[in-house]
XYZ file of C-alpha atoms in Angstrom:
282
model
C -25.197 -65.393 56.168
C -27.786 -68.108 56.871
C -27.767 -70.084 60.125
C -26.697 -73.716 60.376
C -30.340 -74.783 60.467
C -31.357 -72.674 57.466
C -29.066 -73.250 54.520
C -29.775 -70.647 51.848
C -27.835 -69.408 48.835
C -28.216 -65.983 47.192
C -27.657 -65.546 43.468
C -27.561 -62.610 41.065
C -28.281 -63.034 37.356
C -27.645 -61.300 34.036
C -30.997 -59.518 34.172
C -30.326 -57.897 37.548
C -32.496 -60.259 39.617
C -31.528 -61.205 43.166
C -32.823 -64.658 44.123
C -32.454 -66.676 47.352
C -32.881 -70.458 47.223
C -33.375 -73.012 49.975
C -30.512 -75.470 49.430
C -32.378 -78.376 51.006
C -35.497 -78.106 48.848
C -34.198 -76.145 45.861
C -37.193 -73.842 46.149
C -37.084 -70.104 45.658
C -37.560 -68.152 48.904
C -36.987 -64.570 47.771
C -36.828 -62.741 44.459
C -36.482 -59.069 43.619
C -35.517 -56.986 40.597
C -32.389 -55.513 42.166
C -30.775 -53.816 39.151
C -31.394 -52.901 35.542
C -28.282 -54.766 34.364
C -26.135 -57.766 35.320
C -25.210 -58.254 38.983
C -21.408 -58.470 39.167
C -20.878 -58.890 42.904
C -22.779 -60.050 45.967
C -22.073 -60.388 49.687
C -24.019 -61.153 52.849
C -23.712 -60.468 56.565
C -25.593 -61.002 59.835
C -28.422 -63.396 60.511
C -26.341 -65.796 62.638
C -27.746 -64.509 65.912
C -29.214 -61.387 67.506
C -25.746 -60.102 68.428
C -24.762 -59.827 64.754
C -27.708 -57.761 63.525
C -30.186 -58.399 60.754
C -29.313 -60.527 57.750
C -28.549 -58.272 54.794
C -27.340 -58.778 51.234
C -25.482 -56.241 49.107
C -25.349 -56.336 45.320
C -23.168 -54.398 42.871
C -24.106 -54.044 39.223
C -23.064 -52.823 35.816
C -25.670 -50.082 36.202
C -23.316 -48.439 38.713
C -25.593 -48.979 41.711
C -24.792 -50.666 45.017
C -27.923 -51.850 46.799
C -28.516 -53.371 50.248
C -31.427 -55.774 50.785
C -33.119 -57.394 53.770
C -34.743 -60.709 52.694
C -37.597 -60.033 55.123
C -38.607 -56.988 53.090
C -39.267 -56.408 49.405
C -37.927 -52.857 49.206
C -34.352 -51.581 49.199
C -32.699 -50.826 52.524
C -30.000 -48.628 50.993
C -29.291 -47.663 47.394
C -25.977 -46.025 46.505
C -26.288 -44.633 43.013
C -23.893 -42.686 40.769
C -24.427 -38.963 40.356
C -27.099 -38.064 37.811
C -24.693 -35.800 35.901
C -22.262 -38.679 35.341
C -21.994 -39.358 31.593
C -20.633 -42.899 31.947
C -21.691 -44.805 35.071
C -18.805 -46.741 36.675
C -19.338 -50.494 36.698
C -19.376 -51.909 40.260
C -17.210 -55.030 40.284
C -16.781 -55.802 43.996
C -18.676 -55.357 47.281
C -18.032 -56.426 50.863
C -19.492 -56.000 54.352
C -17.451 -55.319 57.488
C -17.475 -53.827 60.988
C -20.653 -55.750 61.856
C -19.691 -56.465 65.454
C -23.039 -55.582 67.050
C -26.647 -54.913 66.093
C -25.994 -51.340 64.906
C -22.530 -50.967 63.373
C -21.982 -51.983 59.745
C -19.870 -50.678 56.876
C -19.863 -51.461 53.185
C -16.954 -51.354 50.744
C -17.492 -51.073 46.991
C -14.967 -51.238 44.141
C -15.490 -50.034 40.586
C -14.029 -50.581 37.136
C -12.521 -47.063 37.087
C -10.407 -47.882 40.150
C -12.622 -46.140 42.699
C -12.803 -47.666 46.166
C -15.559 -46.341 48.437
C -16.374 -47.192 52.044
C -19.822 -46.359 53.401
C -21.043 -46.266 56.997
C -24.499 -47.848 56.881
C -25.344 -46.821 60.452
C -24.793 -43.116 59.749
C -25.722 -43.415 56.064
C -22.624 -41.546 54.918
C -19.471 -41.960 52.859
C -16.536 -42.669 55.189
C -13.727 -42.559 52.656
C -12.973 -42.928 48.984
C -9.808 -43.281 46.950
C -8.670 -44.481 43.541
C -6.436 -47.533 43.098
C -5.653 -46.668 39.426
C -6.885 -50.069 38.232
C -10.279 -51.741 38.222
C -11.131 -53.277 41.604
C -11.899 -56.981 41.121
C -12.219 -58.185 44.707
C -12.808 -56.827 48.232
C -12.879 -58.561 51.595
C -12.513 -57.554 55.238
C -10.462 -60.047 57.239
C -13.563 -60.554 59.419
C -17.064 -59.223 58.882
C -18.185 -59.531 62.501
C -15.417 -57.633 64.327
C -14.453 -53.934 64.471
C -12.664 -53.019 61.251
C -9.128 -54.430 61.275
C -7.837 -55.094 57.742
C -9.251 -55.171 54.216
C -7.823 -56.700 51.057
C -8.503 -55.176 47.637
C -7.330 -56.828 44.423
C -7.199 -55.216 40.989
C -6.201 -55.533 37.389
C -2.480 -55.245 36.560
C -1.604 -57.837 39.216
C -1.975 -55.701 42.340
C -3.088 -56.667 45.834
C -3.607 -53.918 48.424
C -4.057 -54.634 52.137
C -5.441 -51.711 54.148
C -5.020 -51.231 57.889
C -8.533 -50.158 58.892
C -7.736 -49.406 62.538
C -6.515 -45.834 62.040
C -8.012 -43.199 59.756
C -6.081 -40.062 58.811
C -8.261 -37.124 57.662
C -5.978 -36.397 54.677
C -4.165 -39.646 53.876
C -6.986 -42.027 54.746
C -6.106 -45.616 55.638
C -2.527 -46.882 55.384
C -1.929 -49.818 53.039
C 0.715 -52.108 51.613
C 0.751 -53.143 47.933
C 1.985 -56.410 46.495
C 2.391 -57.450 42.836
C 2.269 -61.218 43.291
C 1.155 -62.591 39.925
C 1.634 -61.469 36.349
C -2.080 -61.256 35.646
C -5.348 -59.939 37.039
C -5.976 -60.879 40.669
C -9.673 -61.666 40.833
C -9.974 -61.825 44.596
C -8.543 -62.532 48.036
C -10.005 -64.799 50.714
C -8.958 -64.721 54.369
C -8.552 -67.963 56.253
C -11.466 -68.288 58.728
C -9.214 -69.818 61.405
C -6.489 -67.137 61.065
C -7.428 -63.693 59.774
C -3.787 -62.782 59.013
C -3.508 -65.439 56.291
C -5.227 -65.046 52.935
C -5.209 -66.559 49.455
C -5.258 -64.614 46.189
C -6.594 -66.187 42.992
C -5.513 -64.907 39.615
C -6.091 -64.879 35.895
C -3.121 -67.145 35.227
C -4.788 -69.988 37.107
C -2.563 -69.508 40.123
C -3.074 -69.261 43.881
C -0.776 -67.308 46.200
C -0.859 -67.760 49.966
C 0.152 -64.743 52.078
C 0.606 -63.845 55.710
C 0.158 -60.267 56.909
C 2.761 -59.107 59.432
C 1.796 -56.273 61.765
C 4.282 -53.437 62.363
C 5.659 -52.785 65.885
C 3.297 -49.792 66.091
C 0.095 -49.664 64.068
C -0.170 -45.881 64.311
C 2.125 -42.897 64.793
C 1.711 -39.158 65.178
C 2.274 -36.943 62.137
C 3.568 -33.357 62.054
C 0.139 -32.065 63.089
C -0.102 -34.526 65.990
C -2.764 -36.573 64.174
C -2.840 -40.353 64.281
C -1.605 -41.944 61.060
C -1.724 -45.647 60.276
C 1.394 -47.702 59.660
C 1.044 -50.541 57.123
C 2.466 -53.964 57.774
C 4.256 -56.284 55.373
C 3.262 -59.367 53.381
C 5.095 -62.683 53.367
C 4.528 -65.129 50.510
C 4.038 -68.561 52.112
C 3.347 -70.605 49.001
C 2.230 -70.365 45.389
C 0.948 -72.797 42.787
C -0.620 -72.755 39.335
C -3.544 -75.186 39.384
C -5.363 -74.342 36.167
C -4.738 -73.217 32.618
C -7.659 -70.788 32.910
C -8.382 -67.923 35.352
C -9.529 -68.848 38.853
C -12.817 -66.960 39.051
C -13.658 -67.746 42.688
C -12.134 -69.291 45.786
C -13.456 -70.053 49.271
C -12.211 -71.651 52.490
C -14.069 -74.160 54.624
C -15.155 -72.626 57.952
C -14.944 -76.044 59.654
C -11.767 -77.707 58.373
C -8.603 -75.587 58.353
C -6.849 -75.705 54.983
C -9.787 -77.160 53.058
C -10.962 -74.964 50.175
C -12.598 -75.038 46.768
C -12.024 -73.033 43.591
C -13.870 -72.523 40.321
C -12.125 -71.799 37.037
C -13.191 -70.554 33.634
C -12.485 -73.989 32.140
C -15.771 -75.013 33.792
C -14.112 -77.002 36.548
C -14.544 -76.891 40.308
C -11.524 -78.132 42.245
C -11.085 -79.072 45.912
C -7.873 -77.680 47.419
C -6.047 -78.759 50.586
C -3.428 -76.465 52.147
C -1.340 -78.083 54.879
C 0.635 -76.785 57.880
C -1.519 -73.645 58.264
C -1.719 -74.276 62.015
C 1.993 -73.475 62.297
C 1.563 -69.769 61.486
């Protein structure tokens, strides 16, 4: 979320603190007590120019809260908290920004350990849609943060990857999606290729990576019996797969500058550099 000139990194710790460091100097630039318990997930958006809106950070925690922060302020911008009557607060495992294509529009997706997936409109301060994926949501990512909502990937326990078509919303059925069961273990996340938003990589608990391409249907929406627009999901094509570690791949990220260059971190305390070739052919 930081500009090329200002290289910052945001971190969340076990005590619920959100801290931003200057990479060049290693000095702390921002600190706030964001949650009462461990921060499980973090994402950032904006700040690259006036056309993308203000820089904001979202954090999801074991305390069940999803909180949005502006580093220029010390207070919360938005706090999405579980209902007070809830006996057991759901643990927020995944968060992601999207739809940030101008200075006003912005949505937030949050996934929880009870399988709940919720999408909030931050401009209107309202819940857009919620559903349950039947398994804990481990990872969430829109194919692009800075365009009108197009697609979103959600990965869960029990080896499931869901890709939602976010173009068309049906008042009863919600967003159309396709589900894939690619690996025989938990899929911890999915990362879209910066140079091609229809290609993404999933990373799993068996130490494996799966590369997929999303194929759009001939028509992305159709009319239902009540003459309402209903989304039509596409299909997924497995391009390649490989097991690169004996331990779960906890995180994965692509290089925004060099197509096919990526890095991954595993629970065996290793960080590996990955090169994927021939991506320009898709």
